[in-house]
């Protein structure tokens, strides 16, 4: 079946079909022409892939993000970011990066980062004298931290595929790598801003003013503390944390920022349901795709082959980076996690690589695929938001590709970036 499955998938992706439909149809084709299994197996496996208690966290985190991204919440975060770094050279660009990092602790999604505060910052940067294509490229790069700083939907899916990690440990493991990526993108923006003469966005506010702005943004930023702290101290599970996040988001949006009304709730739930449906459809199709691979014995064959090569952990990690970067050119992170983690994670564990460390390497690699053509979703989201061709944005990306590649190398070869925080926090 594999000799039919993969060509069918690549042809369908090349034709522009959404990833979920491409995977599901390729499985149907493989079963129809390469096996005696009935096609109903595809539907059964898709439902089996969604029949999971931890997976309930996904729609609730999406709903919490939809509630929290009301205008006043987003503006509070943007104002805080601008008050902290807006006075520096390239300050509006720095504010774009910092606000993405803050917003990551609310949304857990790179695409939400790009479509929310990222799109707003592009307009602000253009009014401040920045080239629109550069502002869009910076937004693409800064949005990468969305799935890396907790809470993260990708981390929830990863923990379902690898029993050696937990959602809580992955949430903690992503904090320092997320900060590292943010710092390196800030350095890239500083270098380009100095070369192009992009000025600061505003004079530096007083400490009292910064404190006032920070106090206004604090209720939104406390969401990440509530989620990670509650999971760490055993107050609730990750799935329960997602429900609590919804109620916290409602309280903050209604009573603190007054940017949300109860009559807005049905429309918000509908938007969250549509996004959740798209995500769950991808996960279900990925489960059916992975089932065919397992039936064909491909994971076991690859594992035995790689182990027989007797690779050192460093060489193995380098090979994994190349494989995942290539895979990310054609596949979104969620199906990538579901297909590749069951194959690669046991091998990394057998080689003595820390499971949290390996998980962050996989997640960062696959997330970087969102920034690269031909399937890079971030490119198309930002392209639509700023009304520019994807090719125009890609031409501005090299400084940020370099920063992201350096971050990936440091995350790969400095395990402490991913393992220190889970260890000291007791995960």
PDB file of C-alpha atoms in Angstrom, residues 63 260-273:
ATOM      1  CA  UNK A  63     -12.310  28.837  22.489  1.00  0.00           C
ATOM      2  CA  UNK A 260     -16.769  40.943  25.401  1.00  0.00           C
ATOM      3  CA  UNK A 261     -20.521  40.640  25.948  1.00  0.00           C
ATOM      4  CA  UNK A 262     -22.560  37.531  26.571  1.00  0.00           C
ATOM      5  CA  UNK A 263     -24.452  38.088  23.328  1.00  0.00           C
ATOM      6  CA  UNK A 264     -21.079  37.723  21.543  1.00  0.00           C
ATOM      7  CA  UNK A 265     -20.696  34.201  22.927  1.00  0.00           C
ATOM      8  CA  UNK A 266     -22.662  32.259  20.241  1.00  0.00           C
ATOM      9  CA  UNK A 267     -20.620  33.782  17.399  1.00  0.00           C
ATOM     10  CA  UNK A 268     -17.388  33.142  19.318  1.00  0.00           C
ATOM     11  CA  UNK A 269     -18.327  29.524  19.955  1.00  0.00           C
ATOM     12  CA  UNK A 270     -19.166  29.123  16.264  1.00  0.00           C
ATOM     13  CA  UNK A 271     -15.747  30.475  15.205  1.00  0.00           C
ATOM     14  CA  UNK A 272     -13.981  28.231  17.703  1.00  0.00           C
ATOM     15  CA  UNK A 273     -16.034  25.248  16.503  1.00  0.00           C
TER      16      UNK A 273
END
